[in-house]
């Protein structure tokens, strides 16, 4: 049983920063890709940032230059440093893992609210 435990969400003022973390554990067949997705109310869940096993990253255009994704392979952990947060970053953020068998796993989500 694979489990993804997310942490770091919360309430922050515009222009502030948050750091999200996700730790994967359980019977996972090696991690190929880890990433963060977000879902705004009434909207589709969309990719924010992903990182593969070799450290190659991709970012949504809306977060480039503000967010940074990183991973610790030894600890099966992925992080998302979010700077210069804006009100339209408010969403539920979900951790996603894809293993080498191309199976997908999701965390429960953590709320990020950007408000003055």
PDB file of C-alpha atoms in Angstrom:
ATOM      1  CA  UNK A   1       0.000   0.000   0.000  1.00  0.00           C
ATOM      2  CA  UNK A   2       1.502   3.290  -1.147  1.00  0.00           C
ATOM      3  CA  UNK A   3       0.897   6.379   0.946  1.00  0.00           C
ATOM      4  CA  UNK A   4       1.711   9.997   0.162  1.00  0.00           C
ATOM      5  CA  UNK A   5       1.802  12.333   3.147  1.00  0.00           C
ATOM      6  CA  UNK A   6       1.622  16.039   2.372  1.00  0.00           C
ATOM      7  CA  UNK A   7       2.416  18.954   4.648  1.00  0.00           C
ATOM      8  CA  UNK A   8       3.086  22.676   4.571  1.00  0.00           C
ATOM      9  CA  UNK A   9      -0.207  24.152   3.427  1.00  0.00           C
ATOM     10  CA  UNK A  10      -1.894  27.022   5.167  1.00  0.00           C
ATOM     11  CA  UNK A  11      -2.935  30.653   5.016  1.00  0.00           C
ATOM     12  CA  UNK A  12      -0.514  33.279   3.748  1.00  0.00           C
ATOM     13  CA  UNK A  13      -0.743  36.908   2.659  1.00  0.00           C
ATOM     14  CA  UNK A  14      -0.149  37.929  -0.960  1.00  0.00           C
ATOM     15  CA  UNK A  15       3.561  38.119  -1.649  1.00  0.00           C
ATOM     16  CA  UNK A  16       4.337  35.561   1.017  1.00  0.00           C
ATOM     17  CA  UNK A  17       5.865  32.110   0.784  1.00  0.00           C
ATOM     18  CA  UNK A  18       5.026  28.524   1.655  1.00  0.00           C
ATOM     19  CA  UNK A  19       6.918  25.269   1.305  1.00  0.00           C
ATOM     20  CA  UNK A  20       5.009  22.065   0.599  1.00  0.00           C
ATOM     21  CA  UNK A  21       6.465  18.628   1.230  1.00  0.00           C
ATOM     22  CA  UNK A  22       5.327  15.155   0.249  1.00  0.00           C
ATOM     23  CA  UNK A  23       6.775  11.882   1.492  1.00  0.00           C
ATOM     24  CA  UNK A  24       6.020   8.634  -0.331  1.00  0.00           C
ATOM     25  CA  UNK A  25       6.121   5.299   1.448  1.00  0.00           C
ATOM     26  CA  UNK A  26       4.892   1.735   1.079  1.00  0.00           C
ATOM     27  CA  UNK A  27       5.039  -0.822  -1.709  1.00  0.00           C
ATOM     28  CA  UNK A  28       6.072   1.517  -4.488  1.00  0.00           C
ATOM     29  CA  UNK A  29       7.949   0.095  -7.460  1.00  0.00           C
ATOM     30  CA  UNK A  30      10.503   2.846  -7.737  1.00  0.00           C
ATOM     31  CA  UNK A  31       9.641   6.488  -8.357  1.00  0.00           C
ATOM     32  CA  UNK A  32       9.858   7.746 -11.922  1.00  0.00           C
ATOM     33  CA  UNK A  33       8.168  11.120 -11.562  1.00  0.00           C
ATOM     34  CA  UNK A  34       7.015  13.193  -8.610  1.00  0.00           C
ATOM     35  CA  UNK A  35       5.024  16.363  -8.863  1.00  0.00           C
ATOM     36  CA  UNK A  36       2.498  18.817  -7.574  1.00  0.00           C
ATOM     37  CA  UNK A  37      -0.930  19.548  -9.007  1.00  0.00           C
ATOM     38  CA  UNK A  38      -3.592  21.964  -7.875  1.00  0.00           C
ATOM     39  CA  UNK A  39      -7.336  22.258  -8.168  1.00  0.00           C
ATOM     40  CA  UNK A  40      -9.192  25.537  -7.854  1.00  0.00           C
ATOM     41  CA  UNK A  41     -12.867  25.474  -6.836  1.00  0.00           C
ATOM     42  CA  UNK A  42     -14.951  24.388  -9.801  1.00  0.00           C
ATOM     43  CA  UNK A  43     -11.865  23.849 -11.951  1.00  0.00           C
ATOM     44  CA  UNK A  44      -9.901  20.937 -13.378  1.00  0.00           C
ATOM     45  CA  UNK A  45      -6.894  19.606 -11.513  1.00  0.00           C
ATOM     46  CA  UNK A  46      -3.827  20.962 -13.321  1.00  0.00           C
ATOM     47  CA  UNK A  47      -0.097  20.371 -13.208  1.00  0.00           C
ATOM     48  CA  UNK A  48       1.943  22.884 -11.245  1.00  0.00           C
ATOM     49  CA  UNK A  49       5.419  21.354 -11.331  1.00  0.00           C
ATOM     50  CA  UNK A  50       6.949  17.927 -11.919  1.00  0.00           C
ATOM     51  CA  UNK A  51      10.427  16.464 -11.552  1.00  0.00           C
ATOM     52  CA  UNK A  52      11.731  13.187 -12.926  1.00  0.00           C
ATOM     53  CA  UNK A  53      14.331  10.783 -11.582  1.00  0.00           C
ATOM     54  CA  UNK A  54      17.149  12.665 -13.300  1.00  0.00           C
ATOM     55  CA  UNK A  55      16.116  16.005 -11.842  1.00  0.00           C
ATOM     56  CA  UNK A  56      14.536  17.411 -14.998  1.00  0.00           C
ATOM     57  CA  UNK A  57      11.693  19.774 -14.151  1.00  0.00           C
ATOM     58  CA  UNK A  58       8.632  21.218 -15.838  1.00  0.00           C
ATOM     59  CA  UNK A  59       6.492  24.082 -14.582  1.00  0.00           C
ATOM     60  CA  UNK A  60       3.158  25.554 -15.432  1.00  0.00           C
ATOM     61  CA  UNK A  61       3.592  28.925 -17.114  1.00  0.00           C
ATOM     62  CA  UNK A  62       1.683  30.638 -14.328  1.00  0.00           C
ATOM     63  CA  UNK A  63       4.251  29.659 -11.675  1.00  0.00           C
ATOM     64  CA  UNK A  64       7.550  29.910 -13.554  1.00  0.00           C
ATOM     65  CA  UNK A  65      10.015  32.090 -11.702  1.00  0.00           C
ATOM     66  CA  UNK A  66       8.011  31.882  -8.474  1.00  0.00           C
ATOM     67  CA  UNK A  67       7.852  28.177  -7.599  1.00  0.00           C
ATOM     68  CA  UNK A  68      10.700  25.679  -7.339  1.00  0.00           C
ATOM     69  CA  UNK A  69      10.289  21.906  -7.188  1.00  0.00           C
ATOM     70  CA  UNK A  70      12.949  19.617  -5.737  1.00  0.00           C
ATOM     71  CA  UNK A  71      13.252  16.009  -4.609  1.00  0.00           C
ATOM     72  CA  UNK A  72      15.285  13.855  -2.277  1.00  0.00           C
ATOM     73  CA  UNK A  73      15.491  10.430  -3.890  1.00  0.00           C
ATOM     74  CA  UNK A  74      16.900   8.738  -0.801  1.00  0.00           C
ATOM     75  CA  UNK A  75      13.928   9.912   1.255  1.00  0.00           C
ATOM     76  CA  UNK A  76      11.263   9.571  -1.466  1.00  0.00           C
ATOM     77  CA  UNK A  77      10.356  13.192  -0.870  1.00  0.00           C
ATOM     78  CA  UNK A  78       9.285  16.001  -3.173  1.00  0.00           C
ATOM     79  CA  UNK A  79       9.092  19.652  -2.141  1.00  0.00           C
ATOM     80  CA  UNK A  80       7.541  22.749  -3.639  1.00  0.00           C
ATOM     81  CA  UNK A  81       8.879  26.131  -2.605  1.00  0.00           C
ATOM     82  CA  UNK A  82       6.260  28.759  -3.420  1.00  0.00           C
ATOM     83  CA  UNK A  83       7.302  32.407  -3.398  1.00  0.00           C
ATOM     84  CA  UNK A  84       5.536  35.626  -4.357  1.00  0.00           C
ATOM     85  CA  UNK A  85       2.186  33.977  -3.813  1.00  0.00           C
ATOM     86  CA  UNK A  86      -0.901  35.521  -5.375  1.00  0.00           C
ATOM     87  CA  UNK A  87      -4.577  35.186  -4.590  1.00  0.00           C
ATOM     88  CA  UNK A  88      -5.120  33.059  -7.693  1.00  0.00           C
ATOM     89  CA  UNK A  89      -2.669  30.501  -6.305  1.00  0.00           C
ATOM     90  CA  UNK A  90      -5.367  29.601  -3.786  1.00  0.00           C
ATOM     91  CA  UNK A  91      -6.218  25.938  -4.325  1.00  0.00           C
ATOM     92  CA  UNK A  92      -5.950  22.442  -2.966  1.00  0.00           C
ATOM     93  CA  UNK A  93      -2.496  21.152  -3.815  1.00  0.00           C
ATOM     94  CA  UNK A  94      -1.986  17.437  -4.469  1.00  0.00           C
ATOM     95  CA  UNK A  95       1.185  15.398  -4.543  1.00  0.00           C
ATOM     96  CA  UNK A  96       1.462  12.855  -7.369  1.00  0.00           C
ATOM     97  CA  UNK A  97       3.871   9.961  -7.846  1.00  0.00           C
ATOM     98  CA  UNK A  98       4.343   7.810 -10.938  1.00  0.00           C
ATOM     99  CA  UNK A  99       6.334   4.616 -10.430  1.00  0.00           C
ATOM    100  CA  UNK A 100       8.336   2.677 -12.988  1.00  0.00           C
ATOM    101  CA  UNK A 101       5.322   0.486 -13.659  1.00  0.00           C
ATOM    102  CA  UNK A 102       3.469   3.663 -14.686  1.00  0.00           C
ATOM    103  CA  UNK A 103       1.111   3.409 -11.752  1.00  0.00           C
ATOM    104  CA  UNK A 104      -0.145   6.716 -10.365  1.00  0.00           C
ATOM    105  CA  UNK A 105      -0.606   7.614  -6.719  1.00  0.00           C
ATOM    106  CA  UNK A 106      -2.127  10.738  -5.186  1.00  0.00           C
ATOM    107  CA  UNK A 107      -1.979  12.409  -1.829  1.00  0.00           C
ATOM    108  CA  UNK A 108      -5.064  13.616   0.000  1.00  0.00           C
ATOM    109  CA  UNK A 109      -4.371  17.257  -0.799  1.00  0.00           C
ATOM    110  CA  UNK A 110      -3.370  20.243   1.293  1.00  0.00           C
ATOM    111  CA  UNK A 111      -5.134  23.604   1.250  1.00  0.00           C
ATOM    112  CA  UNK A 112      -3.204  26.726   0.273  1.00  0.00           C
ATOM    113  CA  UNK A 113      -5.040  30.000   0.804  1.00  0.00           C
ATOM    114  CA  UNK A 114      -3.545  33.337  -0.244  1.00  0.00           C
ATOM    115  CA  UNK A 115      -5.525  36.223   1.182  1.00  0.00           C
ATOM    116  CA  UNK A 116      -5.028  39.597   2.791  1.00  0.00           C
TER     117      UNK A 116
END
